[in-house]
PDB file of C-alpha atoms and ligand atoms in Angstrom:
ATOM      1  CA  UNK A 243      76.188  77.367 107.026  1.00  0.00           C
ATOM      2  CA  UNK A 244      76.096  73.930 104.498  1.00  0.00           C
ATOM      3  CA  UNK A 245      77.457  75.501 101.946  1.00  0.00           C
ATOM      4  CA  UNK A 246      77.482  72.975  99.823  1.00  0.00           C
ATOM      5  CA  UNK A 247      73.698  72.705  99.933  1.00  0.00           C
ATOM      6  CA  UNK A 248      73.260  76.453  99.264  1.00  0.00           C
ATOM      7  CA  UNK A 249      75.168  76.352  96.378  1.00  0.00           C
ATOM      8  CA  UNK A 250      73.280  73.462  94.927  1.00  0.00           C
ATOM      9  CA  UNK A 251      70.297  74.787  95.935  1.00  0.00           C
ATOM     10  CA  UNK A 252      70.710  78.365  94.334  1.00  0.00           C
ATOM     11  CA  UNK A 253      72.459  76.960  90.985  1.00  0.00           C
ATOM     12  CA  UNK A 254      69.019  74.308  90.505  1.00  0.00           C
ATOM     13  CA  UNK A 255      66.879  77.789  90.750  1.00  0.00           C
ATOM     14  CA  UNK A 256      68.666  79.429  88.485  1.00  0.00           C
ATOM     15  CA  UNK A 257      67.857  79.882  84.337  1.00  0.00           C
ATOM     16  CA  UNK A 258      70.544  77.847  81.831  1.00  0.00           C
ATOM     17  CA  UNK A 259      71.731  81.020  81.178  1.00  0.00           C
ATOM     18  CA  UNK A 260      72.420  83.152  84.334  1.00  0.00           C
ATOM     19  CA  UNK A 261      76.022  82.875  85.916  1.00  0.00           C
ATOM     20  CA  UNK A 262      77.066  82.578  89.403  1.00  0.00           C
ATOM     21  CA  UNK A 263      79.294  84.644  90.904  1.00  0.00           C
ATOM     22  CA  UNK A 264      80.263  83.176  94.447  1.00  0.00           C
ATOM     23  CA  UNK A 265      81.147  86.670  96.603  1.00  0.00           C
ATOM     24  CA  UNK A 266      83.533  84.978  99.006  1.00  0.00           C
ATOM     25  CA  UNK A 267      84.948  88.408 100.512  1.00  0.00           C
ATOM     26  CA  UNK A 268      85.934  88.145 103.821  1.00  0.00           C
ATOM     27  CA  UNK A 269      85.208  84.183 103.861  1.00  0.00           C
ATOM     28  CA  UNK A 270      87.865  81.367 105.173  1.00  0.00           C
ATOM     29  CA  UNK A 271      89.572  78.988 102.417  1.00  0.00           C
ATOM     30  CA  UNK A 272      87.692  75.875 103.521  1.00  0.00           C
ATOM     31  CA  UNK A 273      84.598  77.605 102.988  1.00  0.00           C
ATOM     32  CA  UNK A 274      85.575  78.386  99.180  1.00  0.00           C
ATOM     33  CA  UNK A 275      86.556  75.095  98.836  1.00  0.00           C
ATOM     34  CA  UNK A 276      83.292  73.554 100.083  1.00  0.00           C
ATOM     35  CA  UNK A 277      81.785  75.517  97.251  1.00  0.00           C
ATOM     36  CA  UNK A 278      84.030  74.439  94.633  1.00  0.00           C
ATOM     37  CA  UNK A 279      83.364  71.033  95.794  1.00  0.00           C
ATOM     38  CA  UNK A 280      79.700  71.538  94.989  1.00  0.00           C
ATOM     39  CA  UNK A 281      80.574  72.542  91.743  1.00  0.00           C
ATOM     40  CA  UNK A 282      81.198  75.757  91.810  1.00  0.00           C
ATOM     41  CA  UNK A 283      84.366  77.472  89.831  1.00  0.00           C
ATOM     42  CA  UNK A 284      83.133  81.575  90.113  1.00  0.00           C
ATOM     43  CA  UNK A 285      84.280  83.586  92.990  1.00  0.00           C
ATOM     44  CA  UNK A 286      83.828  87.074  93.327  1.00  0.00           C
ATOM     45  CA  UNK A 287      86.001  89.288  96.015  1.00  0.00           C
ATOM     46  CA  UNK A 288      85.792  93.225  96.308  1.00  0.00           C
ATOM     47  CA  UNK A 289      89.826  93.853  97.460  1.00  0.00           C
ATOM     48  CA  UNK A 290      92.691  93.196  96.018  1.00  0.00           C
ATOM     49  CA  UNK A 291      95.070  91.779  98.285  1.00  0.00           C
ATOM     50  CA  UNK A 292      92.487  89.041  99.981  1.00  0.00           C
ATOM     51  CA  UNK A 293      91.729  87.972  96.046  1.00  0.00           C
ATOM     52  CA  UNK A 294      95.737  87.563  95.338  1.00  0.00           C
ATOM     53  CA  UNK A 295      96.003  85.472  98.602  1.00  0.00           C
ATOM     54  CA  UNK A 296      93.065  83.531  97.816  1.00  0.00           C
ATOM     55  CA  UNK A 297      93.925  83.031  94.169  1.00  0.00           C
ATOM     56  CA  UNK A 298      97.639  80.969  95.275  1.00  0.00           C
ATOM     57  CA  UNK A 299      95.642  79.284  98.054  1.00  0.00           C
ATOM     58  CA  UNK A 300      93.152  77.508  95.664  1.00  0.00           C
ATOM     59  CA  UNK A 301      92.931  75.508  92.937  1.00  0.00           C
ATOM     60  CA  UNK A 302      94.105  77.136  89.616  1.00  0.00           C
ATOM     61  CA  UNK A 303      90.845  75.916  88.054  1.00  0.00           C
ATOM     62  CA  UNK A 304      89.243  79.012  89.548  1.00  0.00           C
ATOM     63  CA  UNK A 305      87.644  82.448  87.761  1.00  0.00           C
ATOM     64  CA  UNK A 306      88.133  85.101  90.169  1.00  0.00           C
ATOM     65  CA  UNK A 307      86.470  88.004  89.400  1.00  0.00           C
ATOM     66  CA  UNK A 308      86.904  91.353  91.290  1.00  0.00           C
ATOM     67  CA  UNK A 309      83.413  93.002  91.982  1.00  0.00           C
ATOM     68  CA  UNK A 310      84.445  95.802  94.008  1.00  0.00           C
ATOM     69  CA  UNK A 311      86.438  99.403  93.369  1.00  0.00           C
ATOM     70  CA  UNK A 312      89.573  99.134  91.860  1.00  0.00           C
ATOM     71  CA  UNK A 313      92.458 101.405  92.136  1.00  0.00           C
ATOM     72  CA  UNK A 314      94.339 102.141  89.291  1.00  0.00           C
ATOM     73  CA  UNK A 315      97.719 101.360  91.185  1.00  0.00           C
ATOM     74  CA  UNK A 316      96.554  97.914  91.802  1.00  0.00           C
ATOM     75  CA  UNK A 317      95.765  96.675  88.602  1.00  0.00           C
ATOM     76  CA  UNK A 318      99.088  94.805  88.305  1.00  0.00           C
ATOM     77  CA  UNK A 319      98.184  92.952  90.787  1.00  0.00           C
ATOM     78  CA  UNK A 320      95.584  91.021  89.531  1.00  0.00           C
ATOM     79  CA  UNK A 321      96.386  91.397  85.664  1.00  0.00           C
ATOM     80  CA  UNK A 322      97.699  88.036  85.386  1.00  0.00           C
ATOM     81  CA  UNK A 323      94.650  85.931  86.597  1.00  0.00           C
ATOM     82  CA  UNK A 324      92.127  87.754  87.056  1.00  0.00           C
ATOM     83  CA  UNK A 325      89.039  86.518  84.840  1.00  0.00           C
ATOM     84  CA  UNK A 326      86.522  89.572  85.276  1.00  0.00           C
ATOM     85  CA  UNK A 327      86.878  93.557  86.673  1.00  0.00           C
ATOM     86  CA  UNK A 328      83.074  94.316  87.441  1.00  0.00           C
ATOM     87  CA  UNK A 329      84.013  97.670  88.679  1.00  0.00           C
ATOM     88  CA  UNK A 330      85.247  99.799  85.658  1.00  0.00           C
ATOM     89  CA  UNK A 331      83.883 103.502  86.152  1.00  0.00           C
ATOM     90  CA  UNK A 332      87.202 105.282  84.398  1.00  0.00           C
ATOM     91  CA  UNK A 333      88.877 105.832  81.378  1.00  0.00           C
ATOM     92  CA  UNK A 334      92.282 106.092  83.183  1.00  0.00           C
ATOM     93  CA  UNK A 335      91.038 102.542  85.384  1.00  0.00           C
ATOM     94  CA  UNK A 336      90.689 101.090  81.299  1.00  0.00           C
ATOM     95  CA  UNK A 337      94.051 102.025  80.236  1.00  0.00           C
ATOM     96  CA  UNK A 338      95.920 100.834  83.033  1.00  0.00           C
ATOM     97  CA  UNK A 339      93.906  97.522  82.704  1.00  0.00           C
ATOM     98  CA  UNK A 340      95.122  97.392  78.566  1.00  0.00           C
ATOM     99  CA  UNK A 341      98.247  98.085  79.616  1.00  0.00           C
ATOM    100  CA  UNK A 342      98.664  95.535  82.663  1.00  0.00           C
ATOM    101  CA  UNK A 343      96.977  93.089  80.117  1.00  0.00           C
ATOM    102  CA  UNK A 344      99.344  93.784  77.395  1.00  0.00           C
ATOM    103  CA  UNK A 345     102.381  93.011  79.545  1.00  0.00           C
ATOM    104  CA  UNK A 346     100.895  89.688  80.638  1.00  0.00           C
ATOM    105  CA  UNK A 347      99.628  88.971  77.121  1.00  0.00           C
ATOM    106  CA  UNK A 348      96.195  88.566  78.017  1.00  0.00           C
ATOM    107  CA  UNK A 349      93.277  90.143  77.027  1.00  0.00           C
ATOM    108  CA  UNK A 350      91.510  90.814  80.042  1.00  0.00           C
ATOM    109  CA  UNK A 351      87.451  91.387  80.578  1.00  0.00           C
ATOM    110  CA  UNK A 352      85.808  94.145  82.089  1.00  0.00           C
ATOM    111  CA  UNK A 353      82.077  95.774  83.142  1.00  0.00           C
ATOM    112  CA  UNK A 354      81.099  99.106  83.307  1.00  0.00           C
ATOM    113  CA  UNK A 355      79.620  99.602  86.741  1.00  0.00           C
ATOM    114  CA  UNK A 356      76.640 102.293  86.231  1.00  0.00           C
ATOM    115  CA  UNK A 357      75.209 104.285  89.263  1.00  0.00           C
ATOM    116  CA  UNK A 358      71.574 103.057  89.023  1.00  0.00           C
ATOM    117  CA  UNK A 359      70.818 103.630  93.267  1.00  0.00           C
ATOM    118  CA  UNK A 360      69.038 105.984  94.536  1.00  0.00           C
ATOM    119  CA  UNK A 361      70.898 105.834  97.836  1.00  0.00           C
ATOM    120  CA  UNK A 362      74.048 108.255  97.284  1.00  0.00           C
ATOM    121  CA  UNK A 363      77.396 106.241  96.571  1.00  0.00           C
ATOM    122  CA  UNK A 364      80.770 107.225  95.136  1.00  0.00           C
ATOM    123  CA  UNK A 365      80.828 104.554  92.768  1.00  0.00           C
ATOM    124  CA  UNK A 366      79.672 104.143  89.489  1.00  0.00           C
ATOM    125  CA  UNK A 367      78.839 106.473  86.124  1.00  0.00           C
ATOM    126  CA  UNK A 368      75.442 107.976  84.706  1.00  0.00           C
ATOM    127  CA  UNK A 369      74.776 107.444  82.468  1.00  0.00           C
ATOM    128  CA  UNK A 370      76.172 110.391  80.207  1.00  0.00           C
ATOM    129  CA  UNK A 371      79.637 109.304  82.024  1.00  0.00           C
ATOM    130  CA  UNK A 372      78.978 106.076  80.660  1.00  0.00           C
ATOM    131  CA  UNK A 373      78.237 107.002  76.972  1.00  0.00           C
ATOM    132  CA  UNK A 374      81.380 109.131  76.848  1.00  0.00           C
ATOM    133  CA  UNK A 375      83.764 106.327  78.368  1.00  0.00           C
ATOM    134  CA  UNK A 376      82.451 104.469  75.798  1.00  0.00           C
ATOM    135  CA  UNK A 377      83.052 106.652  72.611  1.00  0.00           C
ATOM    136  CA  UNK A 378      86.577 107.231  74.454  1.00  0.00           C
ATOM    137  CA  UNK A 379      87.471 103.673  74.891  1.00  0.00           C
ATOM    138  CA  UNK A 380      86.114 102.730  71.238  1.00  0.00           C
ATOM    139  CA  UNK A 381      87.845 105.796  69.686  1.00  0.00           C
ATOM    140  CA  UNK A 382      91.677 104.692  71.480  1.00  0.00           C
ATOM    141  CA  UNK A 383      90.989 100.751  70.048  1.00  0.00           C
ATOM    142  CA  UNK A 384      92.858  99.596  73.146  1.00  0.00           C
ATOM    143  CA  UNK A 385      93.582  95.783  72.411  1.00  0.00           C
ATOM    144  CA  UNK A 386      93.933  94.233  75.611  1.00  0.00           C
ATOM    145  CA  UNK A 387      90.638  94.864  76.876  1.00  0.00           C
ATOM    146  CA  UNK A 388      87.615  94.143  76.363  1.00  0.00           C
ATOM    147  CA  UNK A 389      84.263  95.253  77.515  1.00  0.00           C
ATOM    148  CA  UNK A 390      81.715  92.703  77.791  1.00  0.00           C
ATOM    149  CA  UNK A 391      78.841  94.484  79.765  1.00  0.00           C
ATOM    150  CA  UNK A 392      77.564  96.401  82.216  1.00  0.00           C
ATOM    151  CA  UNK A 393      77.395  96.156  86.200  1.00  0.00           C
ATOM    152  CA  UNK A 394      75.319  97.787  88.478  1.00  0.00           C
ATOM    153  CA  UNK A 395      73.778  97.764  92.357  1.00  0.00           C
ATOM    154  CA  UNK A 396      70.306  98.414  93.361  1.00  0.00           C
ATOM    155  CA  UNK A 397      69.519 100.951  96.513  1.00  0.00           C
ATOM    156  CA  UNK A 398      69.519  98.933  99.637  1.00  0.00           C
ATOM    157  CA  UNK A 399      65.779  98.778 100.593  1.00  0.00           C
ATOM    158  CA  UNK A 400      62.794  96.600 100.872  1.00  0.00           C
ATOM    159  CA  UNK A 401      60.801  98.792  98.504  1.00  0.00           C
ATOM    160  CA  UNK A 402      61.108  95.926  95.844  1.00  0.00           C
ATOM    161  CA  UNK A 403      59.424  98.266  93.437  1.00  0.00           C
ATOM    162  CA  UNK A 404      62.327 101.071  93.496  1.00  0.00           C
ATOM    163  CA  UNK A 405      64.533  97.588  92.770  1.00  0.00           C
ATOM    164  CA  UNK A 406      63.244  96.309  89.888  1.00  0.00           C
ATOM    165  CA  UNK A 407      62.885 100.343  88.595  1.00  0.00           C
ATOM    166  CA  UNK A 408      67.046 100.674  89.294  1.00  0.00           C
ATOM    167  CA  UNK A 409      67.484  97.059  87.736  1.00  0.00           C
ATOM    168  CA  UNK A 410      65.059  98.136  84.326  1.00  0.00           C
ATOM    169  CA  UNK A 411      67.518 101.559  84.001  1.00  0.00           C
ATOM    170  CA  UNK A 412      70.498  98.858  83.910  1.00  0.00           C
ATOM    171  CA  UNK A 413      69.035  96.958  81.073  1.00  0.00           C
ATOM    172  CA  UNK A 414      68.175  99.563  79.444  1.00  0.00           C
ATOM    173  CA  UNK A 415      71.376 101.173  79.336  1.00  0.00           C
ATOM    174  CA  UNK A 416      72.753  97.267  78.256  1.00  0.00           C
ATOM    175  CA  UNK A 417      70.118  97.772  75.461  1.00  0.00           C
ATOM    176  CA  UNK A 418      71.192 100.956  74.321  1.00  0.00           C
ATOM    177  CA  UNK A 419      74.615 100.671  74.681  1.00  0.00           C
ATOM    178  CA  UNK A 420      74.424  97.797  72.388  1.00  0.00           C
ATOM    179  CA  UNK A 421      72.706  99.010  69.702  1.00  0.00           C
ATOM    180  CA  UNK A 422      74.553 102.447  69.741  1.00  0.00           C
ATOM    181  CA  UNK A 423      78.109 100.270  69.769  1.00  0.00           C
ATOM    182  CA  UNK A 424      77.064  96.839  68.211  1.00  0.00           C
ATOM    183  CA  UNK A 425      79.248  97.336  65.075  1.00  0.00           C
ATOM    184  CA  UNK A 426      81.914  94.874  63.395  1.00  0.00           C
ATOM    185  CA  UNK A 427      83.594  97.462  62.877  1.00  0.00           C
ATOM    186  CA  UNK A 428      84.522  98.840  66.933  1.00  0.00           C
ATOM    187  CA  UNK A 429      85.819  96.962  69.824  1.00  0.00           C
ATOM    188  CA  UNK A 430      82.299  96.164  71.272  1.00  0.00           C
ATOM    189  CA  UNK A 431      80.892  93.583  69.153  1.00  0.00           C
ATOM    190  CA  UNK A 432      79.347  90.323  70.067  1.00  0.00           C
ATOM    191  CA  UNK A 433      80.914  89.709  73.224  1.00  0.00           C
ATOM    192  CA  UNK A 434      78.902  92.368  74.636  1.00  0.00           C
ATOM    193  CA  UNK A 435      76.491  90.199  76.470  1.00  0.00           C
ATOM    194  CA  UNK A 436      76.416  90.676  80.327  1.00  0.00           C
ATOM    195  CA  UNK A 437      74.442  92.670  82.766  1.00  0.00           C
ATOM    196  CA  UNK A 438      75.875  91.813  86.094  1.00  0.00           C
ATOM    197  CA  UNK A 439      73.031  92.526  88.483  1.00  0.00           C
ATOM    198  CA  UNK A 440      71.561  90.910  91.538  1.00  0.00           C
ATOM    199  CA  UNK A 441      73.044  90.036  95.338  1.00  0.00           C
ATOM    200  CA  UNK A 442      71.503  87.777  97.938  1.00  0.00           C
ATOM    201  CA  UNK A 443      68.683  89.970  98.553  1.00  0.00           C
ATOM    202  CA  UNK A 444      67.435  90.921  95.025  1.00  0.00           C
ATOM    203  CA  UNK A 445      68.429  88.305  92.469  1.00  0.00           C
ATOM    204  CA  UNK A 446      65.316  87.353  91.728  1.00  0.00           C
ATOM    205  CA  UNK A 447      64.048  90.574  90.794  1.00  0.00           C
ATOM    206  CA  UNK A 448      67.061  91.238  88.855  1.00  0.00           C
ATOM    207  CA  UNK A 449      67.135  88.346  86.958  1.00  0.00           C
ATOM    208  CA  UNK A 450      63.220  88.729  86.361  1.00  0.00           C
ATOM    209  CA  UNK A 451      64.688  92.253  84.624  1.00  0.00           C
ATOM    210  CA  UNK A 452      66.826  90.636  82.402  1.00  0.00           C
ATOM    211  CA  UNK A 453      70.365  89.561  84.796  1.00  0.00           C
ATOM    212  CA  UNK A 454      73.126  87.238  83.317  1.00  0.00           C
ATOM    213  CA  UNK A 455      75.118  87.181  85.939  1.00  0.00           C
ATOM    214  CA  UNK A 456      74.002  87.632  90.147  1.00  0.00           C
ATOM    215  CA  UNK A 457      76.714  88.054  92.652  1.00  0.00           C
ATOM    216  CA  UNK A 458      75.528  86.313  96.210  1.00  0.00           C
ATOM    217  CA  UNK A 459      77.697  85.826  99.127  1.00  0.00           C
ATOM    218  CA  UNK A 460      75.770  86.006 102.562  1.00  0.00           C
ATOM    219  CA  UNK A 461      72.791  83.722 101.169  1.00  0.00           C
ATOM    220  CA  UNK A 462      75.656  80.896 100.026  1.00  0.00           C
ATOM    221  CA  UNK A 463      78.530  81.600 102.687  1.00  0.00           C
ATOM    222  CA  UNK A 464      76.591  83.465 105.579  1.00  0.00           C
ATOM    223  CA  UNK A 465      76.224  86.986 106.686  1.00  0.00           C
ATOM    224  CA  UNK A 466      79.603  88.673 107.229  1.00  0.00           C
TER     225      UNK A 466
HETATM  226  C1  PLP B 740      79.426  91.996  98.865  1.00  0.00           C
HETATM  227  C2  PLP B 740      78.947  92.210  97.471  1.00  0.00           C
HETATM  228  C3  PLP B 740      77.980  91.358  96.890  1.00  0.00           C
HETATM  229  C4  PLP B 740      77.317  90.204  97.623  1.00  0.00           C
HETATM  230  O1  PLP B 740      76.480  90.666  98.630  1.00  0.00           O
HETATM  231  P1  PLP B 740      75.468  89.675  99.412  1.00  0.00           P
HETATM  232  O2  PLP B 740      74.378  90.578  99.860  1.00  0.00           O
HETATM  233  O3  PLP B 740      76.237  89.084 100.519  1.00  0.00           O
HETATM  234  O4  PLP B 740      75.003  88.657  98.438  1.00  0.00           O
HETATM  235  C5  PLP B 740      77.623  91.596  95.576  1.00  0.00           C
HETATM  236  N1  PLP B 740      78.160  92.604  94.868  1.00  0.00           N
HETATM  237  C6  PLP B 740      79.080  93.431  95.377  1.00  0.00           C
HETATM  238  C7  PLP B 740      79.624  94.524  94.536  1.00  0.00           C
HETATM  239  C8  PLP B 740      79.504  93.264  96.690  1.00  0.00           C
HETATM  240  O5  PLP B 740      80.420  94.109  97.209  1.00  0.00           O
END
């Protein structure tokens, strides 16, 4: 794999303002670092322990942002670098985060992964699960946290149709959620910005429905 190339090659295709997440899960050091040596300064892992290991291995310079589940006892692990939790489904998962945050002095950023796949999976809210996290989390003003979007993963499947249909419910939960909560006077203000959407095989659809931010691993680093 020329890493390097790939990561060139997908950052020149993508729009001024779509972010990169790297998903380097599973993948060696020197592999990150050919990546960072192209220029590229997001990585996204999905467990906790590989992500802590990585994070002292590699230059500090790095935003590593966890994309997978996220157990509520592990929060403390990655509370004191970690740049983005894409996986918040709980209200319990937001407090610990505050909390974690608060004792590292940070304010740390978080998604709120909805369950727009057909396929069945235990992760993820509907969006009634959502809204009420939401009015929750607004209603406790926890300071340390901060939601800046949502996150969400499309049914595995070549029916590109039933894609871009799971990707248009994301955005349009992004659109609603920010005109219901868009307020100066609540925690959710302009910093709500991001719909993280989009892996190796979809991006393009999901960025076509309205993406900020795609997560790819196999298509920069390989199949796993
Ligand atoms: C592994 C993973 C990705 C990247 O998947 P690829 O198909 O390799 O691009 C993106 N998002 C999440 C949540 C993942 O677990």
């Amino acid at each position: 794999m020329d890493v390097k190339n790939n990561i060139i090659k997908i950052k020149n295709s993508l729009p001024n303002n779509v972010t990169l997440v790297a998903v380097s899960k599973t993948k060696p050091i020197d592999l990150i670092l050919d990546a960072y040596y192209a220029g590229q300064k997001i990585f996204g892992e999905n467990k906790v322990q590989e992500m802590v290991d990585k994070y002292h291995q590699l230059p500090k310079d790095i935003q590593w942002h966890l994309i997978g589940h996220l157990q509520t006892n592990k929060v403390k692990y990655i509370a004191p670098f970690v740049d983005l939790i894409h996986a918040v489904d709980s209200l319990k998962l937001l407090k610990e985060i505050n909390k974690q945050a608060q004792k590292n002095d940070r304010i740390i950023d978080v998604l709120i992964q909805f369950r727009i796949a057909e396929e069945e999976t235990k992760f993820g809210l509907t969006k009634n699960e959502g809204f009420k996290l939401l009015d929750e989390t607004i209603n406790l003003n926890l300071k340390n946290v901060r939601i800046i979007g949502v996150m969400g993963m499309a049914t595995y499947t070549i029916n590109t149709n039933q894609i871009r249909q799971e990707f248009k419910t994301l955005k349009q939960y992004f659109d609603e959620i920010k005109k219901t909560y868009f307020n100066e006077n609540n925690s959710i203000n302009k910093t709500f910005k991001h719909i993280s959407m989009g892996m190796s095989g979809d991006y393009e659809i999901a960025i076509e429905e309205g993406s900020s931010m795609v997560r790819i691993g196999s298509k920069i680093f390989g199949s796993r």
